[in-house]
Amino acid sequence: MQMYKKEIVYDPKTHDFAMYLDGELVGFARTYQEAEQTLDELVYELLHGHYFQDAA
């Protein structure tokens, strides 16, 4: 099973939380909890092969 490194960084200027997956910025969230949930959902999709499936 592939492991992903998740990181959430607060930006005091914008008051947003930047979401990183394996060192790459994947988006922003309004709250830490929202960022955590979004990253968890993204990793779930990546692990189960559903993410990007429609883009191919």
PDB file of C-alpha atoms in Angstrom, residues 5-44:
ATOM      1  CA  LYS A   5       2.655  12.481   3.266  1.00  0.00           C
ATOM      2  CA  LYS A   6      -0.051  14.980   4.204  1.00  0.00           C
ATOM      3  CA  GLU A   7       0.766  18.469   5.453  1.00  0.00           C
ATOM      4  CA  ILE A   8      -1.479  21.355   6.450  1.00  0.00           C
ATOM      5  CA  VAL A   9       0.063  24.818   6.815  1.00  0.00           C
ATOM      6  CA  TYR A  10      -1.748  27.867   8.181  1.00  0.00           C
ATOM      7  CA  ASP A  11      -1.245  31.123   6.261  1.00  0.00           C
ATOM      8  CA  PRO A  12      -1.673  34.075   8.651  1.00  0.00           C
ATOM      9  CA  LYS A  13      -2.013  36.538   5.753  1.00  0.00           C
ATOM     10  CA  THR A  14      -4.979  34.842   4.081  1.00  0.00           C
ATOM     11  CA  HIS A  15      -6.246  32.975   7.169  1.00  0.00           C
ATOM     12  CA  ASP A  16      -6.470  29.829   5.034  1.00  0.00           C
ATOM     13  CA  PHE A  17      -4.913  26.418   5.423  1.00  0.00           C
ATOM     14  CA  ALA A  18      -2.738  25.239   2.547  1.00  0.00           C
ATOM     15  CA  MET A  19      -2.974  21.508   1.853  1.00  0.00           C
ATOM     16  CA  TYR A  20       0.076  19.614   0.619  1.00  0.00           C
ATOM     17  CA  LEU A  21       0.291  16.022  -0.525  1.00  0.00           C
ATOM     18  CA  ASP A  22       3.808  14.615  -0.894  1.00  0.00           C
ATOM     19  CA  GLY A  23       5.167  18.165  -0.862  1.00  0.00           C
ATOM     20  CA  GLU A  24       2.875  19.455  -3.625  1.00  0.00           C
ATOM     21  CA  LEU A  25       0.207  22.081  -3.031  1.00  0.00           C
ATOM     22  CA  VAL A  26      -3.210  20.589  -3.757  1.00  0.00           C
ATOM     23  CA  GLY A  27      -5.489  23.342  -2.482  1.00  0.00           C
ATOM     24  CA  PHE A  28      -6.685  25.559   0.324  1.00  0.00           C
ATOM     25  CA  ALA A  29      -9.290  25.192   3.048  1.00  0.00           C
ATOM     26  CA  ARG A  30     -11.002  27.596   5.437  1.00  0.00           C
ATOM     27  CA  THR A  31     -10.431  25.470   8.538  1.00  0.00           C
ATOM     28  CA  TYR A  32      -7.918  22.877   9.693  1.00  0.00           C
ATOM     29  CA  GLN A  33     -10.686  20.290   9.974  1.00  0.00           C
ATOM     30  CA  GLU A  34     -11.818  20.974   6.410  1.00  0.00           C
ATOM     31  CA  ALA A  35      -8.248  20.607   5.165  1.00  0.00           C
ATOM     32  CA  GLU A  36      -7.794  17.353   7.060  1.00  0.00           C
ATOM     33  CA  GLN A  37     -11.028  15.902   5.694  1.00  0.00           C
ATOM     34  CA  THR A  38     -10.237  16.990   2.134  1.00  0.00           C
ATOM     35  CA  LEU A  39      -6.761  15.444   2.244  1.00  0.00           C
ATOM     36  CA  ASP A  40      -8.166  12.217   3.718  1.00  0.00           C
ATOM     37  CA  GLU A  41     -10.733  12.027   0.906  1.00  0.00           C
ATOM     38  CA  LEU A  42      -8.076  12.700  -1.718  1.00  0.00           C
ATOM     39  CA  VAL A  43      -5.795   9.981  -0.357  1.00  0.00           C
ATOM     40  CA  TYR A  44      -8.728   7.545  -0.216  1.00  0.00           C
TER      41      TYR A  44
END
